[in-house]
Amino acid sequence: MLGAKGGALPLASLNHISLVCRSVERSLDFYQNVLGFLPIRRPGSFDFTGAWLFNYGIGIHLLQSEDPEKMPRKKEINPKDNHISFQCESLSMVEGKLKEMGIPYIQRRVEEGGIYVDQLFFHDPDGFMIEICNCDNLPVISLSGEPIMACKRVMSLLPQQQQQKAALQL
């Protein structure tokens, strides 16, 4: 198995995702005005068109496609496609804003042991899937028994997770 010698890589956190765009300007507008990211300075030594944004503890790097017309166009919103997910405080407020902005989306609901997670899925201008959810409702339970730090719940939920894990094993 990969990584068996010496364990996994010593990572600290997710830094950024990079997205190739048909139009950096159009994507920049979307990530700023729809998702609330803020433009930040990128190295001036880059010899290609792009933009960097930051918010919510992660960066998004937009890269101009060298051949925008050859980029695939996605029309169907498929929750099983590659996507990035953002936690929100009020899904109804997000849904209202998406309607107000005329952004097509679909809703899904996941249920696990009486706990419900509601999700909204939509595309950025290039068809990359975005999910907005209340995923914090669902406990993150390690299959290996190792403590996991997740979102707001960090270590305060370990006793609750252990109880839920024990209940699932019954």
Backbone as ProteinMPNN parsed JSONL, in Angstrom:
{"seq_chain_A": "MLGAKGGALPLASLNHISLVCRSVERSLDFYQNVLGFLPIRRPGSFDFTGAWLFNYGIGIHLLQSEDPEKMPRKKEINPKDNHISFQCESLSMVEGKLKEMGIPYIQRRVEEGGIYVDQLFFHDPDGFMIEICNCDNLPVISLSGEPIMACKRVMSLLPQQQQQKAALQL", "coords_chain_A": {"N_chain_A": [[0.843, -1.186, 0.0], [0.487, 2.247, -0.785], [2.353, 4.728, 0.935], [2.676, 3.23, 3.229], [5.129, 2.91, 4.48], [6.373, 4.774, 6.975], [4.099, 6.389, 7.154], [1.477, 8.807, 6.308], [1.719, 11.825, 4.275], [3.024, 14.781, 5.841], [0.805, 16.901, 6.18], [-0.798, 20.146, 6.555], [-3.101, 21.76, 5.959], [-5.749, 22.518, 3.571], [-4.736, 24.559, 0.956], [-5.284, 25.91, -1.55], [-7.418, 25.726, -4.472], [-7.088, 25.161, -7.959], [-8.474, 26.415, -10.903], [-9.155, 26.028, -14.288], [-10.166, 28.349, -16.658], [-12.592, 29.547, -19.079], [-12.893, 32.26, -19.314], [-11.155, 34.36, -17.377], [-11.966, 36.805, -16.328], [-14.782, 36.633, -16.243], [-15.114, 34.447, -14.507], [-13.844, 35.464, -12.256], [-15.623, 37.509, -11.553], [-17.846, 35.898, -10.842], [-16.839, 34.324, -8.648], [-16.25, 36.343, -6.848], [-18.689, 37.876, -6.579], [-20.773, 36.052, -6.291], [-19.897, 33.952, -4.578], [-18.404, 35.305, -2.673], [-15.601, 35.605, -2.514], [-12.404, 37.231, -2.214], [-10.284, 39.21, -4.237], [-6.772, 38.676, -4.393], [-3.265, 39.526, -4.312], [-1.174, 38.113, -6.797], [1.825, 36.348, -7.703], [3.955, 38.441, -9.58], [5.718, 37.431, -11.381], [4.569, 35.45, -12.882], [3.865, 34.268, -16.125], [1.433, 34.052, -17.388], [-2.097, 34.471, -17.833], [-4.233, 35.057, -15.105], [-5.924, 34.875, -11.894], [-5.995, 35.36, -8.387], [-7.876, 34.441, -5.561], [-9.26, 34.743, -2.244], [-10.854, 33.469, 0.669], [-12.742, 32.287, 3.497], [-10.765, 30.699, 4.543], [-9.482, 29.389, 2.464], [-7.863, 29.396, -0.778], [-8.617, 30.328, -4.155], [-7.437, 29.751, -7.287], [-7.555, 31.118, -10.351], [-7.117, 30.234, -13.671], [-6.388, 31.198, -16.924], [-7.633, 29.533, -19.713], [-5.742, 28.104, -22.344], [-6.94, 27.423, -24.666], [-9.896, 28.221, -24.869], [-12.261, 27.53, -26.303], [-12.15, 24.806, -26.652], [-12.678, 23.74, -24.224], [-14.671, 21.534, -22.263], [-18.25, 21.729, -22.121], [-20.519, 21.838, -19.543], [-23.819, 21.028, -18.846], [-25.744, 19.653, -17.384], [-26.549, 19.433, -13.98], [-24.912, 17.595, -11.8], [-24.714, 16.026, -8.833], [-22.826, 14.06, -8.278], [-20.58, 14.687, -9.622], [-17.215, 16.049, -9.898], [-16.559, 18.393, -7.338], [-16.538, 21.334, -5.198], [-17.232, 21.994, -1.822], [-19.062, 24.175, 0.264], [-19.708, 25.181, 3.543], [-22.607, 26.572, 5.094], [-24.454, 29.005, 7.009], [-27.178, 29.5, 6.737], [-29.165, 27.839, 4.73], [-31.549, 28.456, 3.444], [-31.347, 31.199, 3.026], [-29.192, 31.24, 1.225], [-30.334, 29.826, -0.906], [-32.378, 31.599, -1.611], [-30.822, 33.78, -2.52], [-29.54, 32.578, -4.73], [-31.766, 32.162, -6.381], [-32.547, 34.836, -6.75], [-30.325, 35.762, -8.187], [-30.62, 34.341, -10.469], [-29.391, 31.879, -10.886], [-29.213, 28.611, -11.912], [-29.964, 25.688, -9.978], [-29.844, 22.611, -8.093], [-31.482, 20.723, -5.535], [-30.626, 18.565, -2.84], [-31.04, 16.026, -0.341], [-29.552, 14.412, 2.335], [-29.729, 11.661, 4.486], [-28.763, 10.33, 7.533], [-28.928, 8.155, 10.031], [-31.076, 9.581, 11.232], [-30.164, 12.149, 11.087], [-30.099, 15.029, 9.133], [-28.794, 16.349, 6.118], [-28.808, 19.081, 4.122], [-28.45, 20.114, 0.756], [-27.289, 22.268, -1.849], [-26.653, 22.451, -5.258], [-24.769, 23.836, -7.914], [-23.405, 25.356, -10.912], [-20.252, 26.949, -11.695], [-19.193, 29.58, -13.994], [-17.789, 27.996, -15.841], [-18.706, 25.457, -15.608], [-17.82, 24.042, -13.423], [-18.62, 22.286, -10.501], [-20.351, 23.526, -7.688], [-21.083, 23.137, -4.304], [-23.314, 23.961, -1.725], [-23.916, 23.612, 1.648], [-25.36, 22.293, 4.725], [-23.546, 20.689, 6.056], [-22.259, 20.435, 8.456], [-24.026, 19.369, 10.199], [-23.791, 16.624, 10.094], [-22.036, 14.194, 11.797], [-18.493, 13.719, 11.811], [-17.003, 10.795, 11.623], [-14.354, 8.843, 12.395], [-13.166, 6.012, 10.698], [-11.038, 4.591, 11.537], [-10.734, 5.112, 14.168], [-9.131, 7.177, 14.923], [-8.768, 10.522, 16.193], [-10.548, 13.211, 14.665], [-10.361, 16.417, 13.313], [-12.802, 18.636, 12.491], [-14.427, 21.19, 10.78], [-16.41, 23.337, 12.785], [-16.644, 21.736, 14.908], [-14.477, 20.444, 16.008], [-12.668, 19.164, 18.66], [-14.62, 18.98, 20.584], [-16.724, 17.299, 20.051], [-15.889, 14.699, 20.213], [-16.585, 12.774, 22.319], [-19.348, 12.482, 21.68], [-19.147, 11.521, 19.05], [-17.917, 9.076, 19.516], [-19.947, 7.765, 20.897], [-21.906, 7.645, 18.885], [-20.57, 6.112, 16.989], [-20.322, 3.722, 18.364], [-23.027, 3.088, 18.538], [-23.628, 2.68, 15.835], [-22.275, 0.344, 15.393], [-23.753, -1.566, 16.642]], "CA_chain_A": [[0.0, 0.0, 0.0], [1.215, 3.509, -0.813], [2.453, 5.436, 2.21], [2.761, 2.326, 4.37], [6.394, 3.168, 5.165], [6.488, 6.103, 7.559], [2.829, 7.091, 7.267], [1.021, 9.773, 5.302], [2.436, 13.09, 4.168], [2.756, 15.661, 6.987], [0.079, 18.064, 5.679], [-1.399, 21.016, 7.565], [-4.448, 22.18, 5.577], [-5.961, 22.825, 2.158], [-4.308, 25.925, 0.688], [-6.066, 26.472, -2.646], [-7.731, 24.902, -5.632], [-6.869, 25.873, -9.215], [-9.515, 26.149, -11.887], [-8.905, 26.552, -15.619], [-11.378, 29.084, -17.034], [-12.741, 30.114, -20.419], [-12.685, 33.7, -19.15], [-10.789, 34.683, -16.0], [-12.779, 37.938, -15.89], [-16.14, 36.147, -15.92], [-14.998, 33.618, -13.306], [-13.513, 36.38, -11.162], [-16.898, 38.126, -11.174], [-18.651, 34.878, -10.174], [-16.298, 33.945, -7.334], [-16.364, 37.501, -5.97], [-20.04, 38.37, -6.339], [-21.683, 34.969, -5.902], [-19.381, 33.198, -3.434], [-17.815, 36.186, -1.672], [-14.138, 35.566, -2.442], [-11.745, 38.521, -2.404], [-9.058, 39.088, -5.032], [-5.512, 38.924, -3.69], [-2.12, 39.666, -5.222], [-0.478, 36.893, -7.22], [3.198, 36.694, -8.102], [4.104, 39.152, -10.84], [6.606, 36.697, -12.288], [3.806, 34.521, -13.718], [3.762, 34.737, -17.507], [0.147, 33.617, -17.915], [-3.229, 35.211, -17.287], [-4.919, 34.39, -14.016], [-6.306, 35.696, -10.748], [-6.068, 34.642, -7.115], [-8.892, 34.908, -4.626], [-9.161, 34.096, -0.931], [-11.856, 33.649, 1.722], [-13.14, 31.058, 4.183], [-9.581, 29.913, 4.852], [-8.886, 28.731, 1.287], [-7.67, 30.2, -1.964], [-9.019, 29.826, -5.462], [-6.57, 30.29, -8.324], [-8.187, 31.038, -11.663], [-6.116, 30.187, -14.735], [-6.983, 31.359, -18.245], [-7.402, 28.425, -20.636], [-5.016, 28.444, -23.569], [-7.864, 27.194, -25.774], [-11.203, 28.21, -24.204], [-13.326, 26.9, -27.097], [-12.044, 23.347, -26.551], [-13.064, 23.296, -22.877], [-15.999, 20.91, -22.28], [-19.359, 22.515, -21.552], [-21.424, 21.009, -18.753], [-25.14, 21.62, -18.678], [-26.441, 18.924, -16.327], [-26.022, 19.568, -12.624], [-24.807, 16.227, -11.283], [-24.027, 16.056, -7.531], [-21.746, 13.073, -8.209], [-19.452, 15.201, -10.383], [-16.214, 16.736, -9.071], [-17.068, 19.663, -6.819], [-16.053, 21.852, -3.928], [-18.398, 22.219, -0.975], [-18.961, 25.22, 1.272], [-20.645, 25.16, 4.656], [-23.269, 27.857, 5.276], [-25.271, 29.138, 8.222], [-28.6, 29.487, 6.384], [-29.371, 27.338, 3.375], [-32.685, 29.16, 2.842], [-30.837, 32.481, 2.535], [-28.394, 30.949, 0.029], [-31.267, 29.478, -1.969], [-33.018, 32.849, -2.034], [-29.855, 34.556, -3.299], [-29.364, 31.912, -6.022], [-32.964, 32.488, -7.173], [-32.451, 36.257, -7.066], [-29.274, 35.937, -9.196], [-30.957, 33.561, -11.657], [-28.441, 30.769, -11.038], [-29.88, 27.308, -11.79], [-29.411, 24.806, -8.954], [-30.699, 21.505, -7.657], [-31.425, 20.428, -4.107], [-30.554, 17.174, -2.393], [-31.062, 15.838, 1.104], [-28.929, 13.164, 2.768], [-30.142, 11.297, 5.84], [-27.924, 9.305, 8.17], [-29.268, 7.954, 11.435], [-31.957, 10.635, 11.713], [-29.534, 13.458, 10.885], [-30.32, 15.462, 7.754], [-27.909, 17.329, 5.505], [-29.409, 19.662, 2.924], [-27.415, 20.532, -0.177], [-27.617, 22.956, -3.093], [-25.586, 22.27, -6.24], [-24.848, 24.682, -9.09], [-22.145, 25.458, -11.653], [-19.607, 28.23, -11.955], [-19.337, 29.852, -15.432], [-17.137, 26.977, -16.665], [-19.302, 24.15, -15.359], [-17.302, 23.392, -12.218], [-19.72, 22.145, -9.554], [-20.273, 24.122, -6.36], [-22.098, 22.66, -3.357], [-23.492, 24.699, -0.482], [-24.625, 22.646, 2.494], [-25.281, 22.366, 6.184], [-22.864, 19.423, 6.321], [-21.843, 20.411, 9.858], [-24.993, 18.553, 10.946], [-23.385, 15.218, 10.053], [-20.776, 13.99, 12.509], [-17.368, 13.114, 11.106], [-16.613, 9.669, 12.471], [-13.218, 8.146, 11.826], [-13.291, 4.556, 10.61], [-9.866, 3.995, 12.176], [-10.723, 5.445, 15.586], [-8.279, 8.346, 15.142], [-9.528, 11.774, 16.313], [-10.617, 14.014, 13.453], [-10.768, 17.804, 13.527], [-13.636, 19.021, 11.36], [-15.217, 22.416, 10.864], [-16.538, 23.983, 14.084], [-16.862, 20.744, 15.951], [-13.146, 20.022, 16.419], [-12.541, 18.095, 19.653], [-15.739, 18.961, 21.528], [-17.688, 16.259, 19.719], [-15.325, 13.346, 20.273], [-17.432, 11.837, 23.076], [-20.567, 12.238, 20.915], [-18.782, 10.67, 17.923], [-17.669, 7.728, 20.022], [-21.259, 7.175, 21.193], [-22.561, 7.35, 17.619], [-19.84, 5.008, 16.381], [-20.735, 2.518, 19.097], [-24.422, 2.801, 18.155], [-23.62, 2.149, 14.471], [-21.714, -1.004, 15.407], [-24.727, -2.487, 17.245]], "C_chain_A": [[0.885, 1.245, 0.0], [1.247, 4.139, 0.571], [2.608, 4.542, 3.416], [4.048, 2.549, 5.159], [6.414, 4.596, 5.677], [5.205, 6.907, 7.611], [2.57, 8.09, 6.145], [1.894, 11.023, 5.299], [2.08, 14.001, 5.341], [2.088, 16.977, 6.546], [-0.533, 18.864, 6.816], [-2.832, 21.403, 7.218], [-4.532, 22.325, 4.065], [-5.577, 24.279, 1.951], [-5.156, 26.572, -0.398], [-6.469, 25.379, -3.618], [-7.471, 25.768, -6.858], [-7.933, 25.442, -10.208], [-9.137, 26.805, -13.208], [-10.228, 27.122, -16.129], [-11.384, 29.457, -18.51], [-12.423, 31.6, -20.383], [-12.388, 33.98, -17.679], [-11.679, 35.81, -15.478], [-14.176, 37.497, -15.455], [-16.124, 35.298, -14.636], [-14.677, 34.463, -12.081], [-14.78, 37.055, -10.645], [-17.758, 37.144, -10.384], [-18.131, 34.6, -8.758], [-16.323, 35.115, -6.35], [-17.814, 37.763, -5.589], [-21.052, 37.299, -5.973], [-21.183, 34.292, -4.626], [-18.647, 34.045, -2.394], [-16.311, 36.104, -1.501], [-13.578, 36.947, -2.762], [-10.492, 38.336, -3.24], [-7.836, 39.422, -4.182], [-4.386, 38.989, -4.727], [-1.54, 38.294, -5.552], [0.904, 37.292, -7.699], [3.253, 37.335, -9.486], [4.987, 38.43, -11.843], [5.857, 35.689, -13.16], [3.666, 35.112, -15.116], [2.487, 34.231, -18.18], [-0.959, 34.379, -17.186], [-3.913, 34.379, -16.197], [-5.3, 35.385, -12.936], [-6.347, 34.798, -9.521], [-7.128, 35.287, -6.249], [-8.723, 34.16, -3.305], [-10.373, 34.448, -0.085], [-12.12, 32.28, 2.342], [-11.958, 30.135, 4.467], [-8.964, 29.182, 3.683], [-8.75, 29.72, 0.137], [-8.24, 29.513, -3.186], [-8.134, 30.53, -6.479], [-7.241, 30.048, -9.668], [-7.108, 31.15, -12.733], [-6.824, 30.28, -16.078], [-6.622, 30.163, -19.12], [-6.646, 28.929, -21.866], [-5.893, 28.262, -24.797], [-9.286, 27.081, -25.213], [-12.301, 27.479, -24.971], [-13.293, 25.374, -27.011], [-12.402, 22.824, -25.159], [-14.456, 22.668, -22.944], [-17.042, 21.814, -21.629], [-20.3, 21.569, -20.827], [-22.737, 21.742, -18.584], [-25.87, 20.967, -17.507], [-25.747, 19.143, -14.984], [-26.071, 18.18, -11.991], [-24.038, 16.239, -9.962], [-22.876, 15.062, -7.396], [-20.539, 13.49, -9.042], [-18.43, 15.805, -9.415], [-16.792, 18.06, -8.596], [-16.32, 20.08, -5.566], [-17.301, 22.227, -3.12], [-18.095, 23.283, 0.069], [-20.069, 25.045, 2.299], [-21.315, 26.525, 4.736], [-24.087, 27.842, 6.56], [-26.757, 29.022, 7.916], [-28.77, 29.077, 4.928], [-30.535, 28.068, 2.697], [-32.257, 30.533, 2.323], [-30.025, 32.285, 1.257], [-29.318, 30.641, -1.142], [-31.972, 30.725, -2.506], [-32.104, 33.696, -2.899], [-29.628, 33.926, -4.679], [-30.552, 32.214, -6.937], [-32.901, 33.928, -7.653], [-31.437, 36.512, -8.181], [-29.555, 35.154, -10.474], [-29.998, 32.419, -11.934], [-29.189, 29.448, -10.87], [-29.176, 26.425, -10.754], [-30.352, 23.637, -8.755], [-30.479, 21.298, -6.169], [-31.321, 18.936, -3.885], [-30.624, 17.162, -0.873], [-30.487, 14.457, 1.398], [-29.393, 12.911, 4.195], [-29.248, 10.181, 6.345], [-28.303, 9.242, 9.64], [-30.136, 9.058, 12.022], [-31.369, 12.035, 11.604], [-29.664, 13.809, 9.407], [-29.296, 16.508, 7.338], [-28.592, 17.785, 4.223], [-28.302, 20.263, 2.066], [-28.022, 21.274, -1.359], [-26.411, 22.808, -4.014], [-25.833, 23.192, -7.43], [-23.465, 24.778, -9.719], [-21.582, 26.877, -11.61], [-19.692, 28.462, -13.474], [-18.717, 28.799, -16.352], [-17.66, 25.574, -16.407], [-18.721, 23.413, -14.175], [-18.395, 23.428, -11.149], [-19.391, 22.793, -8.212], [-21.395, 23.514, -5.529], [-22.109, 23.623, -2.173], [-24.342, 23.799, 0.402], [-24.6, 23.056, 3.961], [-24.653, 21.056, 6.682], [-22.362, 19.312, 7.76], [-22.808, 19.594, 10.716], [-24.535, 17.104, 11.08], [-22.062, 15.037, 10.779], [-19.728, 13.325, 11.621], [-16.811, 12.044, 12.025], [-15.509, 8.889, 11.769], [-13.484, 6.642, 11.802], [-12.137, 3.858, 11.323], [-9.832, 4.252, 13.682], [-9.85, 6.632, 15.926], [-9.151, 9.591, 15.307], [-9.439, 12.58, 15.017], [-11.073, 15.416, 13.833], [-11.551, 18.247, 12.302], [-14.47, 20.25, 11.687], [-15.234, 22.992, 12.266], [-16.48, 22.984, 15.226], [-15.593, 20.245, 16.607], [-13.194, 18.91, 17.478], [-13.753, 17.985, 20.577], [-16.725, 17.836, 21.252], [-17.135, 14.842, 19.814], [-16.16, 12.395, 21.114], [-18.715, 11.491, 22.332], [-20.271, 11.304, 19.741], [-18.559, 9.233, 18.373], [-18.977, 7.021, 20.354], [-21.954, 6.763, 19.902], [-21.887, 6.177, 16.911], [-20.236, 3.7, 17.042], [-22.14, 2.106, 18.709], [-24.479, 2.195, 16.754], [-23.11, 0.713, 14.427], [-22.681, -2.025, 16.006], [-25.543, -3.231, 16.246]], "O_chain_A": [[1.902, 1.296, 0.692], [0.256, 4.081, 1.3], [2.667, 5.044, 4.538], [4.057, 2.394, 6.38], [6.466, 5.535, 4.883], [5.233, 8.041, 8.088], [3.329, 8.199, 5.182], [2.698, 11.242, 6.205], [0.935, 13.99, 5.792], [2.725, 18.031, 6.539], [-0.761, 18.338, 7.905], [-3.7, 21.379, 8.091], [-3.521, 22.262, 3.366], [-6.039, 25.149, 2.689], [-5.69, 27.663, -0.198], [-5.941, 24.267, -3.593], [-7.621, 26.988, -6.795], [-8.248, 24.258, -10.335], [-8.834, 27.997, -13.249], [-11.271, 26.474, -16.048], [-10.333, 29.658, -19.118], [-11.779, 32.137, -21.284], [-13.271, 33.852, -16.831], [-12.101, 35.782, -14.322], [-14.684, 37.938, -14.424], [-17.011, 35.42, -13.791], [-15.186, 34.2, -10.991], [-14.983, 37.159, -9.435], [-18.338, 37.515, -9.363], [-18.892, 34.637, -7.792], [-16.409, 34.899, -5.141], [-18.136, 37.862, -4.405], [-22.094, 37.612, -5.396], [-21.96, 34.079, -3.695], [-18.302, 33.535, -1.329], [-15.788, 36.491, -0.456], [-14.195, 37.73, -3.484], [-9.714, 37.415, -2.994], [-7.868, 40.335, -3.357], [-4.548, 38.558, -5.869], [-1.433, 37.426, -4.685], [1.13, 38.446, -8.062], [2.666, 36.826, -10.441], [5.002, 38.777, -13.024], [6.444, 35.125, -14.084], [3.384, 36.299, -15.275], [2.462, 34.008, -19.391], [-0.77, 34.862, -16.069], [-4.136, 33.178, -16.348], [-5.033, 36.582, -13.05], [-6.693, 33.62, -9.611], [-7.265, 36.51, -6.205], [-8.123, 33.086, -3.256], [-10.859, 35.578, -0.115], [-11.762, 31.248, 1.774], [-12.134, 28.925, 4.614], [-8.013, 28.423, 3.87], [-9.432, 30.743, 0.091], [-8.335, 28.287, -3.249], [-8.086, 31.759, -6.526], [-7.465, 28.905, -10.066], [-6.282, 32.062, -12.696], [-7.76, 29.525, -16.341], [-5.448, 29.817, -19.254], [-6.886, 30.033, -22.355], [-5.639, 28.86, -25.843], [-9.821, 25.978, -25.095], [-13.18, 26.871, -24.36], [-14.303, 24.72, -27.269], [-12.428, 21.614, -24.935], [-15.337, 23.209, -23.611], [-16.742, 22.565, -20.701], [-20.816, 20.618, -21.415], [-22.77, 22.919, -18.227], [-26.537, 21.649, -16.728], [-24.524, 19.051, -14.874], [-27.145, 17.662, -11.685], [-22.824, 16.442, -9.967], [-22.041, 15.2, -6.502], [-19.576, 12.732, -9.157], [-18.744, 16.045, -8.249], [-17.441, 18.769, -9.364], [-15.58, 19.303, -4.962], [-18.291, 22.711, -3.669], [-17.024, 23.296, 0.677], [-21.223, 24.794, 1.952], [-20.669, 27.54, 4.475], [-24.371, 26.783, 7.118], [-27.519, 28.506, 8.733], [-28.546, 29.871, 4.014], [-30.5, 28.274, 1.483], [-32.754, 30.984, 1.291], [-30.15, 33.067, 0.314], [-29.108, 31.14, -2.248], [-32.14, 30.878, -3.716], [-32.544, 34.268, -3.896], [-29.532, 34.637, -5.679], [-30.372, 32.489, -8.123], [-33.167, 34.212, -8.821], [-31.655, 37.378, -9.028], [-28.821, 35.28, -11.454], [-29.808, 32.03, -13.087], [-29.744, 29.187, -9.802], [-27.948, 26.417, -10.665], [-31.504, 23.663, -9.188], [-29.435, 21.649, -5.62], [-31.864, 18.142, -4.653], [-30.311, 18.151, -0.21], [-30.883, 13.463, 0.79], [-29.446, 13.83, 5.013], [-29.014, 9.197, 5.643], [-28.03, 10.17, 10.401], [-29.958, 9.437, 13.18], [-32.016, 13.008, 11.993], [-29.374, 12.987, 8.538], [-28.974, 17.425, 8.094], [-28.913, 16.976, 3.352], [-27.345, 20.843, 2.578], [-29.121, 20.956, -1.813], [-25.274, 23.019, -3.59], [-26.963, 23.319, -7.901], [-22.476, 24.336, -9.135], [-22.316, 27.86, -11.505], [-20.221, 27.604, -14.18], [-19.083, 28.719, -17.524], [-17.116, 24.603, -16.933], [-19.088, 22.263, -13.932], [-19.018, 24.465, -10.919], [-18.295, 22.628, -7.677], [-22.526, 23.392, -5.998], [-21.061, 24.044, -1.685], [-25.368, 23.28, -0.038], [-23.932, 24.006, 4.368], [-25.162, 20.411, 7.6], [-22.072, 18.212, 8.231], [-22.463, 19.176, 11.822], [-24.854, 16.436, 12.064], [-21.067, 15.663, 10.415], [-20.048, 12.477, 10.787], [-16.225, 12.339, 13.066], [-15.711, 8.344, 10.683], [-13.971, 6.075, 12.781], [-12.237, 2.681, 11.672], [-9.004, 3.683, 14.392], [-9.813, 7.064, 17.078], [-10.174, 9.711, 14.632], [-8.397, 12.622, 14.363], [-12.039, 15.588, 14.576], [-11.021, 18.235, 11.191], [-15.122, 20.329, 12.728], [-14.178, 23.128, 12.885], [-16.286, 23.362, 16.381], [-15.657, 19.665, 17.691], [-13.712, 17.827, 17.207], [-13.895, 16.987, 21.284], [-17.489, 17.459, 22.141], [-17.849, 13.882, 19.523], [-16.428, 11.282, 20.661], [-19.139, 10.336, 22.342], [-21.053, 10.395, 19.463], [-18.963, 8.29, 17.694], [-19.11, 5.819, 20.125], [-22.524, 5.675, 19.818], [-22.561, 5.346, 16.303], [-20.457, 2.693, 16.369], [-22.425, 0.918, 18.565], [-25.284, 1.298, 16.502], [-23.469, -0.049, 13.53], [-22.45, -3.229, 15.891], [-26.397, -4.035, 16.622]]}, "name": "protein", "num_of_chains": 1, "seq": "MLGAKGGALPLASLNHISLVCRSVERSLDFYQNVLGFLPIRRPGSFDFTGAWLFNYGIGIHLLQSEDPEKMPRKKEINPKDNHISFQCESLSMVEGKLKEMGIPYIQRRVEEGGIYVDQLFFHDPDGFMIEICNCDNLPVISLSGEPIMACKRVMSLLPQQQQQKAALQL"}
